[in-house]
Short mmCIF file of N, CA, C and O in Angstrom, two decimals:
data_model
loop_
_atom_site.label_atom_id
_atom_site.label_comp_id
_atom_site.label_asym_id
_atom_site.label_seq_id
_atom_site.Cartn_x
_atom_site.Cartn_y
_atom_site.Cartn_z
N UNK A 1 0.83 -1.20 0.00
CA UNK A 1 0.00 0.00 0.00
C UNK A 1 0.87 1.26 0.00
O UNK A 1 0.62 2.19 -0.76
N UNK A 2 1.86 1.27 0.87
CA UNK A 2 2.75 2.43 0.93
C UNK A 2 3.60 2.54 -0.34
O UNK A 2 3.84 3.64 -0.83
N UNK A 3 4.02 1.39 -0.86
CA UNK A 3 4.81 1.38 -2.08
C UNK A 3 3.99 1.92 -3.25
O UNK A 3 4.48 2.70 -4.07
N UNK A 4 2.73 1.53 -3.32
CA UNK A 4 1.85 2.02 -4.39
C UNK A 4 1.67 3.53 -4.28
O UNK A 4 1.67 4.24 -5.30
N UNK A 5 1.53 4.04 -3.07
CA UNK A 5 1.38 5.49 -2.88
C UNK A 5 2.66 6.21 -3.30
O UNK A 5 2.59 7.27 -3.94
N UNK A 6 3.82 5.65 -2.96
CA UNK A 6 5.09 6.26 -3.37
C UNK A 6 5.24 6.26 -4.88
O UNK A 6 5.73 7.23 -5.47
N UNK A 7 4.83 5.18 -5.51
CA UNK A 7 4.92 5.09 -6.97
C UNK A 7 4.01 6.13 -7.62
O UNK A 7 4.40 6.81 -8.58
N UNK A 8 2.80 6.27 -7.10
CA UNK A 8 1.87 7.27 -7.65
C UNK A 8 2.39 8.68 -7.45
O UNK A 8 2.28 9.53 -8.35
N UNK A 9 2.98 8.94 -6.29
CA UNK A 9 3.55 10.26 -6.03
C UNK A 9 4.69 10.55 -6.98
O UNK A 9 4.78 11.65 -7.55
N UNK A 10 5.58 9.57 -7.18
CA UNK A 10 6.70 9.74 -8.10
C UNK A 10 6.20 9.95 -9.53
O UNK A 10 6.71 10.80 -10.25
N UNK A 11 5.19 9.21 -9.91
CA UNK A 11 4.62 9.37 -11.25
C UNK A 11 4.03 10.76 -11.41
O UNK A 11 4.21 11.40 -12.45
N UNK A 12 3.35 11.26 -10.39
CA UNK A 12 2.79 12.61 -10.45
C UNK A 12 3.87 13.67 -10.59
O UNK A 12 3.73 14.61 -11.37
N UNK A 13 4.96 13.49 -9.84
CA UNK A 13 6.07 14.45 -9.92
C UNK A 13 6.70 14.42 -11.31
O UNK A 13 7.00 15.47 -11.90
N UNK A 14 6.89 13.23 -11.86
CA UNK A 14 7.46 13.12 -13.20
C UNK A 14 6.55 13.74 -14.26
O UNK A 14 7.02 14.40 -15.19
N UNK A 15 5.25 13.55 -14.11
CA UNK A 15 4.31 14.15 -15.06
C UNK A 15 4.36 15.68 -14.99
O UNK A 15 4.33 16.35 -16.02
N UNK A 16 4.46 16.21 -13.77
CA UNK A 16 4.57 17.66 -13.62
C UNK A 16 5.86 18.19 -14.22
O UNK A 16 5.89 19.25 -14.86
N UNK A 17 6.95 17.45 -14.04
CA UNK A 17 8.24 17.85 -14.61
C UNK A 17 8.17 17.86 -16.14
O UNK A 17 8.63 18.80 -16.79
N UNK A 18 7.55 16.83 -16.71
CA UNK A 18 7.42 16.78 -18.17
C UNK A 18 6.50 17.89 -18.68
O UNK A 18 6.77 18.48 -19.73
N UNK A 19 5.42 18.16 -17.95
CA UNK A 19 4.54 19.26 -18.34
C UNK A 19 5.28 20.60 -18.32
O UNK A 19 5.10 21.43 -19.22
N UNK A 20 6.10 20.79 -17.31
CA UNK A 20 6.89 22.02 -17.21
C UNK A 20 7.84 22.15 -18.39
O UNK A 20 7.95 23.23 -18.98
N UNK A 21 8.53 21.08 -18.74
CA UNK A 21 9.44 21.13 -19.89
C UNK A 21 8.69 21.37 -21.18
O UNK A 21 9.13 22.13 -22.04
N UNK A 22 7.54 20.74 -21.33
CA UNK A 22 6.73 20.93 -22.53
C UNK A 22 6.29 22.39 -22.65
O UNK A 22 6.32 22.99 -23.73
N UNK A 23 5.88 22.98 -21.53
CA UNK A 23 5.47 24.39 -21.53
C UNK A 23 6.65 25.31 -21.85
O UNK A 23 6.49 26.31 -22.56
N UNK A 24 7.83 24.98 -21.32
CA UNK A 24 9.02 25.79 -21.61
C UNK A 24 9.36 25.75 -23.09
O UNK A 24 9.67 26.77 -23.70
N UNK A 25 9.26 24.57 -23.68
CA UNK A 25 9.53 24.43 -25.12
C UNK A 25 8.48 25.18 -25.93
O UNK A 25 8.80 25.83 -26.94
N UNK A 26 7.23 25.12 -25.51
CA UNK A 26 6.16 25.85 -26.22
C UNK A 26 6.39 27.35 -26.15
O UNK A 26 6.17 28.07 -27.13
N UNK A 27 6.85 27.86 -24.98
CA UNK A 27 7.15 29.30 -24.86
C UNK A 27 8.29 29.69 -25.78
O UNK A 27 8.25 30.75 -26.43
N UNK A 28 9.32 28.84 -25.86
CA UNK A 28 10.45 29.12 -26.75
C UNK A 28 9.99 29.11 -28.21
O UNK A 28 10.38 29.98 -28.99
N UNK A 29 9.15 28.16 -28.56
CA UNK A 29 8.63 28.10 -29.93
C UNK A 29 7.80 29.35 -30.26
O UNK A 29 7.91 29.90 -31.36
N UNK A 30 7.01 29.81 -29.30
CA UNK A 30 6.23 31.03 -29.51
C UNK A 30 7.13 32.25 -29.67
O UNK A 30 6.90 33.09 -30.54
N UNK A 31 8.16 32.32 -28.87
CA UNK A 31 9.12 33.43 -28.98
C UNK A 31 9.79 33.43 -30.36
O UNK A 31 9.92 34.48 -31.00
N UNK A 32 10.19 32.26 -30.83
CA UNK A 32 10.81 32.17 -32.15
C UNK A 32 9.81 32.52 -33.26
O UNK A 32 10.18 33.14 -34.26
N UNK A 33 8.56 32.15 -33.09
CA UNK A 33 7.54 32.52 -34.08
C UNK A 33 7.32 34.02 -34.13
O UNK A 33 7.17 34.60 -35.21
N UNK A 34 7.31 34.66 -32.95
CA UNK A 34 7.16 36.11 -32.92
C UNK A 34 8.34 36.79 -33.58
O UNK A 34 8.17 37.77 -34.34
N UNK A 35 9.55 36.29 -33.33
CA UNK A 35 10.74 36.86 -33.96
C UNK A 35 10.69 36.64 -35.47
O UNK A 35 11.05 37.53 -36.25
N UNK A 36 10.22 35.48 -35.91
CA UNK A 36 10.08 35.21 -37.33
C UNK A 36 9.09 36.14 -38.01
O UNK A 36 9.31 36.59 -39.14
N UNK A 37 8.01 36.45 -37.32
CA UNK A 37 7.03 37.40 -37.85
C UNK A 37 7.64 38.78 -38.01
O UNK A 37 7.46 39.45 -39.03
N UNK A 38 8.41 39.21 -37.01
CA UNK A 38 9.05 40.53 -37.07
C UNK A 38 10.08 40.59 -38.20
O UNK A 38 10.13 41.57 -38.95
N UNK A 39 10.88 39.55 -38.34
CA UNK A 39 11.88 39.53 -39.42
C UNK A 39 11.18 39.44 -40.77
O UNK A 39 11.62 40.06 -41.75
N UNK A 40 10.08 38.71 -40.84
CA UNK A 40 9.32 38.61 -42.08
C UNK A 40 8.78 39.95 -42.54
O UNK A 40 8.70 40.23 -43.74
N UNK A 41 8.40 40.80 -41.59
CA UNK A 41 7.91 42.14 -41.95
C UNK A 41 9.02 42.94 -42.62
O UNK A 41 8.80 43.63 -43.63
N UNK A 42 10.24 42.86 -42.08
CA UNK A 42 11.37 43.56 -42.70
C UNK A 42 11.70 42.97 -44.06
O UNK A 42 12.05 43.68 -44.99
N UNK A 43 11.60 41.66 -44.16
CA UNK A 43 11.87 41.01 -45.44
C UNK A 43 10.84 41.42 -46.50
O UNK A 43 11.18 41.57 -47.67
N UNK A 44 9.60 41.62 -46.08
CA UNK A 44 8.57 42.06 -47.02
C UNK A 44 8.88 43.46 -47.54
O UNK A 44 8.73 43.75 -48.74
N UNK A 45 9.33 44.34 -46.64
CA UNK A 45 9.69 45.70 -47.07
C UNK A 45 10.84 45.64 -48.07
O UNK A 45 10.80 46.31 -49.12
N UNK A 46 11.86 44.85 -47.77
CA UNK A 46 12.99 44.76 -48.71
C UNK A 46 12.55 44.11 -50.02
O UNK A 46 13.06 44.47 -51.09
N UNK A 47 11.60 43.19 -49.95
CA UNK A 47 11.09 42.58 -51.18
C UNK A 47 10.33 43.57 -52.04
O UNK A 47 10.44 43.57 -53.27
N UNK A 48 9.57 44.45 -51.38
CA UNK A 48 8.83 45.46 -52.14
C UNK A 48 9.79 46.40 -52.86
O UNK A 48 9.57 46.77 -54.02
N UNK A 49 10.86 46.79 -52.19
CA UNK A 49 11.81 47.70 -52.82
C UNK A 49 12.75 46.99 -53.78
O UNK A 49 13.42 47.63 -54.58
N UNK A 50 12.80 45.67 -53.70
CA UNK A 50 13.66 44.91 -54.60
C UNK A 50 13.00 44.55 -55.92
O UNK A 50 13.58 43.87 -56.75
N UNK A 51 11.78 45.00 -56.15
CA UNK A 51 11.06 44.65 -57.37
C UNK A 51 11.37 45.58 -58.53
O UNK A 51 10.73 45.51 -59.56
N UNK A 52 12.34 46.45 -58.35
CA UNK A 52 12.77 47.38 -59.40
C UNK A 52 11.65 48.28 -59.90
O UNK A 52 11.56 48.61 -61.08
N UNK A 53 10.76 48.65 -59.02
CA UNK A 53 9.71 49.60 -59.36
C UNK A 53 10.19 51.00 -59.00
O UNK A 53 10.91 51.20 -58.02
N UNK A 54 9.81 51.95 -59.76
CA UNK A 54 10.21 53.33 -59.50
C UNK A 54 9.28 53.90 -58.43
O UNK A 54 8.07 53.95 -58.60
N UNK A 55 9.89 54.32 -57.31
CA UNK A 55 9.09 54.88 -56.23
C UNK A 55 9.53 56.29 -55.87
O UNK A 55 8.85 56.98 -55.14
N UNK A 56 10.67 56.71 -56.33
CA UNK A 56 11.17 58.02 -56.01
C UNK A 56 12.14 57.99 -54.83
O UNK A 56 12.93 58.91 -54.65
N UNK A 57 12.08 56.97 -54.01
CA UNK A 57 12.99 56.87 -52.87
C UNK A 57 14.42 56.53 -53.29
O UNK A 57 15.36 56.84 -52.57
N UNK A 58 14.57 55.91 -54.43
CA UNK A 58 15.93 55.55 -54.87
C UNK A 58 16.76 56.78 -55.24
O UNK A 58 17.98 56.73 -55.21
N UNK A 59 16.10 57.87 -55.55
CA UNK A 59 16.82 59.10 -55.88
C UNK A 59 17.03 59.99 -54.66
O UNK A 59 17.84 60.92 -54.71
N UNK A 60 16.35 59.74 -53.60
CA UNK A 60 16.47 60.56 -52.38
C UNK A 60 17.81 60.30 -51.72
O UNK A 60 18.34 59.19 -51.75
N UNK A 61 18.36 61.33 -51.13
CA UNK A 61 19.68 61.23 -50.51
C UNK A 61 19.67 60.27 -49.33
O UNK A 61 20.61 59.51 -49.14
N UNK A 62 18.64 60.29 -48.54
CA UNK A 62 18.57 59.42 -47.35
C UNK A 62 17.46 58.39 -47.48
O UNK A 62 16.95 57.89 -46.47
N UNK A 63 17.11 58.05 -48.67
CA UNK A 63 16.02 57.10 -48.90
C UNK A 63 16.31 55.72 -48.35
O UNK A 63 15.45 55.10 -47.70
N UNK A 64 17.52 55.24 -48.58
CA UNK A 64 17.88 53.91 -48.10
C UNK A 64 17.88 53.87 -46.57
O UNK A 64 17.32 52.96 -45.96
N UNK A 65 18.53 54.86 -45.96
CA UNK A 65 18.60 54.90 -44.50
C UNK A 65 17.21 55.01 -43.88
O UNK A 65 16.89 54.33 -42.91
N UNK A 66 16.37 55.84 -44.48
CA UNK A 66 15.00 56.00 -43.98
C UNK A 66 14.24 54.69 -44.08
O UNK A 66 13.54 54.29 -43.13
N UNK A 67 14.38 54.00 -45.19
CA UNK A 67 13.69 52.73 -45.38
C UNK A 67 14.17 51.68 -44.38
O UNK A 67 13.36 50.95 -43.79
N UNK A 68 15.47 51.60 -44.16
CA UNK A 68 16.02 50.63 -43.21
C UNK A 68 15.55 50.93 -41.80
O UNK A 68 15.12 50.02 -41.06
N UNK A 69 15.60 52.18 -41.40
CA UNK A 69 15.19 52.55 -40.04
C UNK A 69 13.70 52.28 -39.84
O UNK A 69 13.29 51.73 -38.80
N UNK A 70 12.89 52.64 -40.82
CA UNK A 70 11.45 52.38 -40.70
C UNK A 70 11.15 50.88 -40.67
O UNK A 70 10.29 50.42 -39.91
N UNK A 71 11.87 50.12 -41.47
CA UNK A 71 11.69 48.67 -41.49
C UNK A 71 12.06 48.05 -40.15
O UNK A 71 11.35 47.20 -39.63
N UNK A 72 13.18 48.49 -39.58
CA UNK A 72 13.59 47.97 -38.27
C UNK A 72 12.62 48.40 -37.18
O UNK A 72 12.31 47.63 -36.26
N UNK A 73 12.12 49.63 -37.28
CA UNK A 73 11.12 50.10 -36.32
C UNK A 73 9.84 49.29 -36.41
O UNK A 73 9.23 48.96 -35.38
N UNK A 74 9.42 48.97 -37.63
CA UNK A 74 8.23 48.14 -37.83
C UNK A 74 8.43 46.76 -37.20
O UNK A 74 7.56 46.27 -36.48
N UNK A 75 9.58 46.17 -37.44
CA UNK A 75 9.87 44.85 -36.87
C UNK A 75 9.89 44.89 -35.35
O UNK A 75 9.32 44.02 -34.69
N UNK A 76 10.53 45.90 -34.80
CA UNK A 76 10.60 46.01 -33.34
C UNK A 76 9.22 46.23 -32.74
O UNK A 76 8.89 45.64 -31.70
N UNK A 77 8.40 47.04 -33.39
CA UNK A 77 7.06 47.30 -32.85
C UNK A 77 6.17 46.06 -32.95
O UNK A 77 5.38 45.79 -32.04
N UNK A 78 6.29 45.29 -34.02
CA UNK A 78 5.53 44.04 -34.15
C UNK A 78 5.93 43.07 -33.05
O UNK A 78 5.09 42.47 -32.38
N UNK A 79 7.24 42.91 -32.83
CA UNK A 79 7.71 42.00 -31.79
C UNK A 79 7.27 42.47 -30.41
O UNK A 79 6.83 41.67 -29.59
N UNK A 80 7.37 43.77 -30.15
CA UNK A 80 6.97 44.31 -28.85
C UNK A 80 5.47 44.10 -28.60
O UNK A 80 5.06 43.75 -27.49
N UNK A 81 4.66 44.31 -29.63
CA UNK A 81 3.21 44.11 -29.48
C UNK A 81 2.90 42.64 -29.19
O UNK A 81 2.07 42.34 -28.31
N UNK A 82 3.54 41.74 -29.91
CA UNK A 82 3.34 40.31 -29.66
C UNK A 82 3.80 39.94 -28.25
O UNK A 82 3.13 39.17 -27.56
N UNK A 83 4.94 40.47 -27.83
CA UNK A 83 5.48 40.17 -26.51
C UNK A 83 4.55 40.67 -25.40
O UNK A 83 4.29 39.96 -24.43
N UNK A 84 4.04 41.90 -25.57
CA UNK A 84 3.11 42.44 -24.57
C UNK A 84 1.85 41.58 -24.47
O UNK A 84 1.36 41.30 -23.37
N UNK A 85 1.33 41.15 -25.60
CA UNK A 85 0.13 40.31 -25.60
C UNK A 85 0.42 38.97 -24.91
O UNK A 85 -0.39 38.48 -24.12
N UNK A 86 1.57 38.39 -25.20
CA UNK A 86 1.96 37.12 -24.59
C UNK A 86 2.07 37.26 -23.08
O UNK A 86 1.56 36.43 -22.32
N UNK A 87 2.71 38.34 -22.62
CA UNK A 87 2.86 38.56 -21.18
C UNK A 87 1.50 38.82 -20.52
O UNK A 87 1.25 38.37 -19.41
N UNK A 88 0.63 39.53 -21.20
CA UNK A 88 -0.70 39.81 -20.67
C UNK A 88 -1.50 38.52 -20.49
O UNK A 88 -2.12 38.30 -19.44
N UNK A 89 -1.47 37.66 -21.48
CA UNK A 89 -2.19 36.39 -21.40
C UNK A 89 -1.57 35.52 -20.30
O UNK A 89 -2.30 34.86 -19.54
N UNK A 90 -0.25 35.52 -20.18
CA UNK A 90 0.41 34.73 -19.14
C UNK A 90 -0.01 35.20 -17.75
O UNK A 90 -0.29 34.39 -16.87
N UNK A 91 -0.03 36.52 -17.55
CA UNK A 91 -0.45 37.06 -16.26
C UNK A 91 -1.90 36.70 -15.95
O UNK A 91 -2.25 36.35 -14.82
N UNK A 92 -2.75 36.77 -16.95
CA UNK A 92 -4.17 36.44 -16.78
C UNK A 92 -4.34 34.97 -16.39
O UNK A 92 -5.10 34.65 -15.47
N UNK A 93 -3.60 34.09 -17.05
CA UNK A 93 -3.69 32.67 -16.72
C UNK A 93 -3.15 32.40 -15.32
O UNK A 93 -3.71 31.58 -14.58
N UNK A 94 -2.08 33.07 -14.95
CA UNK A 94 -1.50 32.90 -13.61
C UNK A 94 -2.50 33.36 -12.55
O UNK A 94 -2.65 32.72 -11.51
N UNK A 95 -3.20 34.45 -12.82
CA UNK A 95 -4.21 34.95 -11.89
C UNK A 95 -5.36 33.95 -11.75
O UNK A 95 -5.82 33.69 -10.63
N UNK A 96 -5.80 33.39 -12.86
CA UNK A 96 -6.87 32.39 -12.80
C UNK A 96 -6.43 31.15 -12.03
O UNK A 96 -7.22 30.58 -11.27
N UNK A 97 -5.19 30.74 -12.23
CA UNK A 97 -4.67 29.59 -11.51
C UNK A 97 -4.63 29.86 -10.01
O UNK A 97 -4.99 28.99 -9.21
N UNK A 98 -4.22 31.05 -9.62
CA UNK A 98 -4.21 31.42 -8.21
C UNK A 98 -5.63 31.42 -7.63
O UNK A 98 -5.83 31.00 -6.49
N UNK A 99 -6.61 31.89 -8.42
CA UNK A 99 -7.99 31.88 -7.96
C UNK A 99 -8.48 30.45 -7.75
O UNK A 99 -9.16 30.15 -6.76
N UNK A 100 -8.15 29.56 -8.67
CA UNK A 100 -8.56 28.16 -8.55
C UNK A 100 -7.92 27.53 -7.31
O UNK A 100 -8.58 26.80 -6.57
N UNK A 101 -6.63 27.81 -7.10
CA UNK A 101 -5.97 27.26 -5.92
C UNK A 101 -6.58 27.79 -4.63
O UNK A 101 -6.73 27.05 -3.65
N UNK A 102 -6.97 29.06 -4.61
CA UNK A 102 -7.62 29.63 -3.43
C UNK A 102 -8.96 28.96 -3.18
O UNK A 102 -9.32 28.67 -2.03
N UNK A 103 -9.73 28.73 -4.25
CA UNK A 103 -11.00 28.04 -4.09
C UNK A 103 -10.84 26.61 -3.58
O UNK A 103 -11.61 26.14 -2.75
N UNK A 104 -9.81 25.93 -4.08
CA UNK A 104 -9.56 24.56 -3.62
C UNK A 104 -9.20 24.55 -2.14
O UNK A 104 -9.62 23.64 -1.42
N UNK A 105 -8.44 25.55 -1.69
CA UNK A 105 -8.06 25.56 -0.28
C UNK A 105 -9.26 25.88 0.62
O UNK A 105 -9.32 25.43 1.75
N UNK A 106 -10.20 26.65 0.10
CA UNK A 106 -11.41 26.98 0.88
C UNK A 106 -12.32 25.75 0.98
O UNK A 106 -12.90 25.47 2.02
N UNK A 107 -12.43 25.04 -0.13
CA UNK A 107 -13.32 23.86 -0.14
C UNK A 107 -12.58 22.74 0.49
O UNK A 107 -12.89 21.86 1.07
#
């Protein structure tokens, strides 16, 4: 009886450890996806300007620098917006988990 309880406890701890690792990998995958989206936005801007269409910016003295800075700003703002949303959802889930634990302790 005691051995069975120890085995179940060990199994529960191992399941929690695996769940934690799975969640950590999912967070890393989400972070890489957000970074890929931000880099993709910059790549789209460079693709638009690489189509050899006349836009007038190629003759401007600071056209290239302006385009690069705006592209990097766009990428940074996309990543920051995704990151803020991710942190907001994480905080909300943590709050709900704390509420559930409080209810369990009351009951």
